[in-house]
mmCIF file with all atom_site columns, C-alpha atoms in Angstrom:
data_model
loop_
_atom_site.group_PDB
_atom_site.id
_atom_site.type_symbol
_atom_site.label_atom_id
_atom_site.label_alt_id
_atom_site.label_comp_id
_atom_site.label_asym_id
_atom_site.label_entity_id
_atom_site.label_seq_id
_atom_site.pdbx_PDB_ins_code
_atom_site.Cartn_x
_atom_site.Cartn_y
_atom_site.Cartn_z
_atom_site.occupancy
_atom_site.B_iso_or_equiv
_atom_site.pdbx_formal_charge
_atom_site.auth_seq_id
_atom_site.auth_comp_id
_atom_site.auth_asym_id
_atom_site.auth_atom_id
_atom_site.pdbx_PDB_model_num
ATOM 1   C CA . MET F 1 1   ? -4.302  -7.937  -47.619 1.00 75.00 ? 1   MET F CA 1
ATOM 2   C CA . LYS F 1 2   ? -6.268  -10.159 -45.264 1.00 88.00 ? 2   LYS F CA 1
ATOM 3   C CA . PRO F 1 3   ? -4.577  -12.838 -43.154 1.00 95.00 ? 3   PRO F CA 1
ATOM 4   C CA . PHE F 1 4   ? -6.867  -15.413 -44.778 1.00 96.00 ? 4   PHE F CA 1
ATOM 5   C CA . ASP F 1 5   ? -5.124  -14.940 -48.113 1.00 94.00 ? 5   ASP F CA 1
ATOM 6   C CA . ASP F 1 6   ? -2.241  -17.019 -46.742 1.00 93.00 ? 6   ASP F CA 1
ATOM 7   C CA . TYR F 1 7   ? -4.427  -19.764 -45.245 1.00 96.00 ? 7   TYR F CA 1
ATOM 8   C CA . PRO F 1 8   ? -4.605  -23.122 -47.017 1.00 95.00 ? 8   PRO F CA 1
ATOM 9   C CA . GLY F 1 9   ? -6.871  -22.664 -50.027 1.00 94.00 ? 9   GLY F CA 1
ATOM 10  C CA . GLY F 1 10  ? -6.329  -18.901 -49.923 1.00 95.00 ? 10  GLY F CA 1
ATOM 11  C CA . GLY F 1 11  ? -8.991  -18.478 -47.259 1.00 94.00 ? 11  GLY F CA 1
ATOM 12  C CA . THR F 1 12  ? -11.752 -19.543 -49.617 1.00 96.00 ? 12  THR F CA 1
ATOM 13  C CA . THR F 1 13  ? -12.532 -22.904 -48.018 1.00 96.00 ? 13  THR F CA 1
ATOM 14  C CA . LEU F 1 14  ? -12.968 -24.433 -44.610 1.00 97.00 ? 14  LEU F CA 1
ATOM 15  C CA . ILE F 1 15  ? -9.670  -25.830 -43.309 1.00 97.00 ? 15  ILE F CA 1
ATOM 16  C CA . GLY F 1 16  ? -10.723 -27.647 -40.156 1.00 97.00 ? 16  GLY F CA 1
ATOM 17  C CA . PRO F 1 17  ? -10.818 -26.851 -36.458 1.00 97.00 ? 17  PRO F CA 1
ATOM 18  C CA . VAL F 1 18  ? -8.086  -26.914 -33.838 1.00 97.00 ? 18  VAL F CA 1
ATOM 19  C CA . THR F 1 19  ? -8.624  -28.149 -30.317 1.00 95.00 ? 19  THR F CA 1
ATOM 20  C CA . GLY F 1 20  ? -6.967  -27.986 -26.951 1.00 95.00 ? 20  GLY F CA 1
ATOM 21  C CA . ALA F 1 21  ? -7.223  -26.289 -23.596 1.00 94.00 ? 21  ALA F CA 1
ATOM 22  C CA . ASN F 1 22  ? -4.381  -23.744 -23.896 1.00 95.00 ? 22  ASN F CA 1
ATOM 23  C CA . CYS F 1 23  ? -3.688  -21.240 -26.665 1.00 95.00 ? 23  CYS F CA 1
ATOM 24  C CA . ARG F 1 24  ? 0.113   -21.226 -26.451 1.00 95.00 ? 24  ARG F CA 1
ATOM 25  C CA . TYR F 1 25  ? 0.600   -24.978 -26.033 1.00 94.00 ? 25  TYR F CA 1
ATOM 26  C CA . GLU F 1 26  ? -2.319  -26.417 -27.916 1.00 96.00 ? 26  GLU F CA 1
ATOM 27  C CA . TYR F 1 27  ? -4.977  -24.788 -30.091 1.00 97.00 ? 27  TYR F CA 1
ATOM 28  C CA . GLY F 1 28  ? -3.086  -21.559 -30.861 1.00 96.00 ? 28  GLY F CA 1
ATOM 29  C CA . LEU F 1 29  ? 0.102   -23.426 -31.672 1.00 96.00 ? 29  LEU F CA 1
ATOM 30  C CA . LYS F 1 30  ? -1.837  -25.869 -33.869 1.00 97.00 ? 30  LYS F CA 1
ATOM 31  C CA . PHE F 1 31  ? -3.461  -22.892 -35.595 1.00 97.00 ? 31  PHE F CA 1
ATOM 32  C CA . MET F 1 32  ? -0.035  -21.342 -36.280 1.00 97.00 ? 32  MET F CA 1
ATOM 33  C CA . LYS F 1 33  ? 1.210   -24.580 -37.826 1.00 96.00 ? 33  LYS F CA 1
ATOM 34  C CA . LYS F 1 34  ? -1.956  -24.995 -39.910 1.00 96.00 ? 34  LYS F CA 1
ATOM 35  C CA . THR F 1 35  ? -2.077  -21.414 -41.260 1.00 96.00 ? 35  THR F CA 1
ATOM 36  C CA . GLY F 1 36  ? 1.546   -20.281 -41.096 1.00 94.00 ? 36  GLY F CA 1
ATOM 37  C CA . GLN F 1 37  ? 0.415   -17.177 -39.190 1.00 96.00 ? 37  GLN F CA 1
ATOM 38  C CA . THR F 1 38  ? 2.525   -15.765 -36.336 1.00 97.00 ? 38  THR F CA 1
ATOM 39  C CA . ARG F 1 39  ? 1.316   -12.142 -36.219 1.00 97.00 ? 39  ARG F CA 1
ATOM 40  C CA . CYS F 1 40  ? -1.693  -10.449 -34.713 1.00 98.00 ? 40  CYS F CA 1
ATOM 41  C CA . ALA F 1 41  ? -4.122  -10.106 -37.609 1.00 97.00 ? 41  ALA F CA 1
ATOM 42  C CA . TYR F 1 42  ? -5.128  -6.633  -36.425 1.00 97.00 ? 42  TYR F CA 1
ATOM 43  C CA . CYS F 1 43  ? -1.965  -4.775  -35.321 1.00 97.00 ? 43  CYS F CA 1
ATOM 44  C CA . GLU F 1 44  ? 0.615   -7.170  -36.837 1.00 97.00 ? 44  GLU F CA 1
ATOM 45  C CA . LEU F 1 45  ? 2.520   -7.705  -33.592 1.00 98.00 ? 45  LEU F CA 1
ATOM 46  C CA . ASP F 1 46  ? 4.755   -10.737 -34.157 1.00 98.00 ? 46  ASP F CA 1
ATOM 47  C CA . LEU F 1 47  ? 3.522   -13.106 -31.458 1.00 98.00 ? 47  LEU F CA 1
ATOM 48  C CA . ALA F 1 48  ? 6.473   -15.455 -31.930 1.00 97.00 ? 48  ALA F CA 1
ATOM 49  C CA . ALA F 1 49  ? 9.166   -12.734 -31.870 1.00 97.00 ? 49  ALA F CA 1
ATOM 50  C CA . ASN F 1 50  ? 9.787   -12.844 -28.138 1.00 98.00 ? 50  ASN F CA 1
ATOM 51  C CA . TYR F 1 51  ? 8.531   -14.269 -24.881 1.00 98.00 ? 51  TYR F CA 1
ATOM 52  C CA . HIS F 1 52  ? 6.472   -11.185 -23.909 1.00 98.00 ? 52  HIS F CA 1
ATOM 53  C CA . ASN F 1 53  ? 4.609   -11.188 -27.234 1.00 98.00 ? 53  ASN F CA 1
ATOM 54  C CA . TRP F 1 54  ? 4.084   -14.950 -27.005 1.00 97.00 ? 54  TRP F CA 1
ATOM 55  C CA . LEU F 1 55  ? 2.340   -14.519 -23.651 1.00 97.00 ? 55  LEU F CA 1
ATOM 56  C CA . THR F 1 56  ? -0.231  -12.170 -25.229 1.00 97.00 ? 56  THR F CA 1
ATOM 57  C CA . MET F 1 57  ? -1.352  -14.626 -27.929 1.00 97.00 ? 57  MET F CA 1
ATOM 58  C CA . ALA F 1 58  ? -5.076  -15.265 -28.338 1.00 97.00 ? 58  ALA F CA 1
ATOM 59  C CA . LEU F 1 59  ? -7.132  -16.956 -31.027 1.00 97.00 ? 59  LEU F CA 1
ATOM 60  C CA . ASP F 1 60  ? -10.052 -14.794 -32.103 1.00 96.00 ? 60  ASP F CA 1
ATOM 61  C CA . HIS F 1 61  ? -13.290 -15.798 -33.827 1.00 96.00 ? 61  HIS F CA 1
ATOM 62  C CA . VAL F 1 62  ? -13.652 -13.203 -36.586 1.00 96.00 ? 62  VAL F CA 1
ATOM 63  C CA . VAL F 1 63  ? -17.405 -13.652 -36.722 1.00 95.00 ? 63  VAL F CA 1
ATOM 64  C CA . PRO F 1 64  ? -18.017 -14.047 -32.986 1.00 92.00 ? 64  PRO F CA 1
ATOM 65  C CA . GLN F 1 65  ? -19.716 -17.148 -31.657 1.00 92.00 ? 65  GLN F CA 1
ATOM 66  C CA . SER F 1 66  ? -22.637 -15.087 -30.323 1.00 90.00 ? 66  SER F CA 1
ATOM 67  C CA . VAL F 1 67  ? -23.243 -13.587 -33.781 1.00 91.00 ? 67  VAL F CA 1
ATOM 68  C CA . CYS F 1 68  ? -22.956 -17.027 -35.399 1.00 93.00 ? 68  CYS F CA 1
ATOM 69  C CA . ARG F 1 69  ? -25.459 -18.521 -32.951 1.00 92.00 ? 69  ARG F CA 1
ATOM 70  C CA . LYS F 1 70  ? -27.917 -15.655 -33.517 1.00 90.00 ? 70  LYS F CA 1
ATOM 71  C CA . MET F 1 71  ? -27.659 -16.139 -37.287 1.00 91.00 ? 71  MET F CA 1
ATOM 72  C CA . GLY F 1 72  ? -27.909 -19.920 -37.095 1.00 93.00 ? 72  GLY F CA 1
ATOM 73  C CA . VAL F 1 73  ? -24.445 -20.460 -38.574 1.00 95.00 ? 73  VAL F CA 1
ATOM 74  C CA . PRO F 1 74  ? -23.472 -24.142 -38.347 1.00 96.00 ? 74  PRO F CA 1
ATOM 75  C CA . ALA F 1 75  ? -21.020 -24.853 -35.510 1.00 96.00 ? 75  ALA F CA 1
ATOM 76  C CA . GLU F 1 76  ? -18.681 -26.486 -38.033 1.00 97.00 ? 76  GLU F CA 1
ATOM 77  C CA . TRP F 1 77  ? -18.281 -23.149 -39.858 1.00 97.00 ? 77  TRP F CA 1
ATOM 78  C CA . GLN F 1 78  ? -17.953 -20.965 -36.778 1.00 96.00 ? 78  GLN F CA 1
ATOM 79  C CA . GLU F 1 79  ? -15.296 -23.220 -35.183 1.00 97.00 ? 79  GLU F CA 1
ATOM 80  C CA . ASP F 1 80  ? -13.281 -23.723 -38.354 1.00 98.00 ? 80  ASP F CA 1
ATOM 81  C CA . CYS F 1 81  ? -9.836  -22.089 -38.532 1.00 98.00 ? 81  CYS F CA 1
ATOM 82  C CA . ALA F 1 82  ? -11.117 -20.179 -41.560 1.00 98.00 ? 82  ALA F CA 1
ATOM 83  C CA . ASN F 1 83  ? -13.140 -18.086 -39.065 1.00 98.00 ? 83  ASN F CA 1
ATOM 84  C CA . LYS F 1 84  ? -10.224 -17.497 -36.710 1.00 97.00 ? 84  LYS F CA 1
ATOM 85  C CA . VAL F 1 85  ? -7.189  -15.240 -36.553 1.00 97.00 ? 85  VAL F CA 1
ATOM 86  C CA . LEU F 1 86  ? -4.317  -14.808 -34.160 1.00 97.00 ? 86  LEU F CA 1
ATOM 87  C CA . ALA F 1 87  ? -4.632  -11.714 -32.021 1.00 97.00 ? 87  ALA F CA 1
ATOM 88  C CA . CYS F 1 88  ? -2.635  -10.098 -29.272 1.00 97.00 ? 88  CYS F CA 1
ATOM 89  C CA . ALA F 1 89  ? -4.437  -9.681  -25.953 1.00 96.00 ? 89  ALA F CA 1
ATOM 90  C CA . ALA F 1 90  ? -4.988  -5.954  -26.542 1.00 96.00 ? 90  ALA F CA 1
ATOM 91  C CA . CYS F 1 91  ? -6.599  -6.346  -29.961 1.00 96.00 ? 91  CYS F CA 1
ATOM 92  C CA . ASN F 1 92  ? -8.631  -9.313  -28.781 1.00 94.00 ? 92  ASN F CA 1
ATOM 93  C CA . SER F 1 93  ? -10.037 -7.287  -25.895 1.00 93.00 ? 93  SER F CA 1
ATOM 94  C CA . PHE F 1 94  ? -10.649 -4.061  -27.843 1.00 92.00 ? 94  PHE F CA 1
ATOM 95  C CA . ASP F 1 95  ? -13.545 -5.424  -29.895 1.00 80.00 ? 95  ASP F CA 1
ATOM 96  C CA . ASN F 1 96  ? -14.501 -8.689  -28.223 1.00 74.00 ? 96  ASN F CA 1
ATOM 97  C CA . ARG F 1 97  ? -18.165 -7.695  -27.851 1.00 77.00 ? 97  ARG F CA 1
ATOM 98  C CA . TYR F 1 98  ? -18.601 -7.056  -31.585 1.00 77.00 ? 98  TYR F CA 1
ATOM 99  C CA . LYS F 1 99  ? -22.105 -6.765  -32.950 1.00 79.00 ? 99  LYS F CA 1
ATOM 100 C CA . PRO F 1 100 ? -22.761 -6.192  -36.671 1.00 76.00 ? 100 PRO F CA 1
ATOM 101 C CA . ALA F 1 101 ? -23.739 -2.607  -37.488 1.00 70.00 ? 101 ALA F CA 1
ATOM 102 C CA . ALA F 1 102 ? -26.749 -3.745  -39.489 1.00 71.00 ? 102 ALA F CA 1
ATOM 103 C CA . GLU F 1 103 ? -28.854 -6.852  -39.673 1.00 77.00 ? 103 GLU F CA 1
ATOM 104 C CA . GLU F 1 104 ? -26.945 -9.332  -41.768 1.00 78.00 ? 104 GLU F CA 1
ATOM 105 C CA . ALA F 1 105 ? -28.665 -12.070 -43.699 1.00 84.00 ? 105 ALA F CA 1
ATOM 106 C CA . ALA F 1 106 ? -27.802 -15.513 -42.401 1.00 88.00 ? 106 ALA F CA 1
ATOM 107 C CA . PRO F 1 107 ? -25.241 -17.098 -44.731 1.00 93.00 ? 107 PRO F CA 1
ATOM 108 C CA . LEU F 1 108 ? -26.591 -20.208 -46.425 1.00 95.00 ? 108 LEU F CA 1
ATOM 109 C CA . THR F 1 109 ? -23.340 -21.413 -47.992 1.00 97.00 ? 109 THR F CA 1
ATOM 110 C CA . VAL F 1 110 ? -19.736 -21.638 -46.859 1.00 97.00 ? 110 VAL F CA 1
ATOM 111 C CA . GLN F 1 111 ? -18.822 -19.048 -49.492 1.00 97.00 ? 111 GLN F CA 1
ATOM 112 C CA . ALA F 1 112 ? -21.434 -16.629 -48.112 1.00 96.00 ? 112 ALA F CA 1
ATOM 113 C CA . PHE F 1 113 ? -20.120 -17.213 -44.592 1.00 97.00 ? 113 PHE F CA 1
ATOM 114 C CA . LEU F 1 114 ? -16.530 -16.533 -45.695 1.00 97.00 ? 114 LEU F CA 1
ATOM 115 C CA . ALA F 1 115 ? -17.674 -13.345 -47.463 1.00 95.00 ? 115 ALA F CA 1
ATOM 116 C CA . LEU F 1 116 ? -19.333 -12.303 -44.185 1.00 95.00 ? 116 LEU F CA 1
ATOM 117 C CA . ARG F 1 117 ? -16.081 -13.143 -42.355 1.00 96.00 ? 117 ARG F CA 1
ATOM 118 C CA . ASP F 1 118 ? -14.114 -10.883 -44.706 1.00 96.00 ? 118 ASP F CA 1
ATOM 119 C CA . LYS F 1 119 ? -16.584 -8.036  -44.215 1.00 94.00 ? 119 LYS F CA 1
ATOM 120 C CA . VAL F 1 120 ? -16.585 -8.423  -40.425 1.00 93.00 ? 120 VAL F CA 1
ATOM 121 C CA . PHE F 1 121 ? -12.781 -8.656  -40.327 1.00 96.00 ? 121 PHE F CA 1
ATOM 122 C CA . ALA F 1 122 ? -12.374 -5.381  -42.244 1.00 95.00 ? 122 ALA F CA 1
ATOM 123 C CA . GLU F 1 123 ? -14.888 -3.630  -39.997 1.00 92.00 ? 123 GLU F CA 1
ATOM 124 C CA . ARG F 1 124 ? -13.355 -4.986  -36.806 1.00 93.00 ? 124 ARG F CA 1
ATOM 125 C CA . LYS F 1 125 ? -9.798  -4.223  -37.906 1.00 95.00 ? 125 LYS F CA 1
ATOM 126 C CA . ASN F 1 126 ? -10.704 -0.578  -38.514 1.00 94.00 ? 126 ASN F CA 1
ATOM 127 C CA . ARG F 1 127 ? -12.414 -0.348  -35.122 1.00 93.00 ? 127 ARG F CA 1
ATOM 128 C CA . ILE F 1 128 ? -9.478  -2.012  -33.361 1.00 95.00 ? 128 ILE F CA 1
ATOM 129 C CA . LEU F 1 129 ? -6.883  0.227   -35.020 1.00 96.00 ? 129 LEU F CA 1
ATOM 130 C CA . ASP F 1 130 ? -8.968  3.272   -34.083 1.00 96.00 ? 130 ASP F CA 1
ATOM 131 C CA . ARG F 1 131 ? -9.022  2.043   -30.502 1.00 95.00 ? 131 ARG F CA 1
ATOM 132 C CA . HIS F 1 132 ? -5.220  1.650   -30.621 1.00 96.00 ? 132 HIS F CA 1
ATOM 133 C CA . ARG F 1 133 ? -4.937  5.295   -31.706 1.00 97.00 ? 133 ARG F CA 1
ATOM 134 C CA . ARG F 1 134 ? -7.148  6.432   -28.810 1.00 96.00 ? 134 ARG F CA 1
ATOM 135 C CA . GLU F 1 135 ? -5.209  4.306   -26.318 1.00 95.00 ? 135 GLU F CA 1
ATOM 136 C CA . ARG F 1 136 ? -1.903  5.686   -27.666 1.00 95.00 ? 136 ARG F CA 1
ATOM 137 C CA . ASP F 1 137 ? -3.163  9.260   -27.294 1.00 96.00 ? 137 ASP F CA 1
ATOM 138 C CA . PHE F 1 138 ? -4.191  8.563   -23.710 1.00 95.00 ? 138 PHE F CA 1
ATOM 139 C CA . PHE F 1 139 ? -0.893  6.836   -22.910 1.00 95.00 ? 139 PHE F CA 1
ATOM 140 C CA . ASP F 1 140 ? 1.153   9.653   -24.467 1.00 95.00 ? 140 ASP F CA 1
ATOM 141 C CA . ARG F 1 141 ? -0.455  12.125  -22.062 1.00 92.00 ? 141 ARG F CA 1
ATOM 142 C CA . ARG F 1 142 ? 1.232   10.179  -19.223 1.00 91.00 ? 142 ARG F CA 1
ATOM 143 C CA . PRO F 1 143 ? -1.800  10.433  -16.912 1.00 91.00 ? 143 PRO F CA 1
ATOM 144 C CA . TRP F 1 144 ? 0.074   8.782   -14.042 1.00 91.00 ? 144 TRP F CA 1
ATOM 145 C CA . HIS F 1 145 ? 2.309   11.829  -13.649 1.00 86.00 ? 145 HIS F CA 1
ATOM 146 C CA . ASN F 1 146 ? 1.225   14.660  -11.357 1.00 75.00 ? 146 ASN F CA 1
ATOM 147 C CA . GLY F 1 147 ? 0.569   18.012  -12.982 1.00 61.00 ? 147 GLY F CA 1
#
């Protein structure tokens, strides 16, 4: 299941942008109200469950702005909430320099862009979860202990 399935229109249409200068007080909060999402789309951390989680909230472009610009994707599509997901700070930082594995054809319709979004989301989610596993392995070795 993709987070977009629960967006207005089932993630198959543009749903409008959100604006503001701060994720927790403005654009992220507006996004939560618009989509009903409260969890990190990648690791499913509930960002509204407690204060610590709330502080880690970020709003992630699924198809990154740099990729959209390179492909000539209209700004309206790239900034729409349909191309965004909530993310915790860790997941947002793990794959924030995403580049498509292969040359993708520039989407010419909203539907083609949303299909690209779904493909990129699946690829990024797998990469992010793999990074979580590697980070967990490193953490579990307790490298800060002597010996």
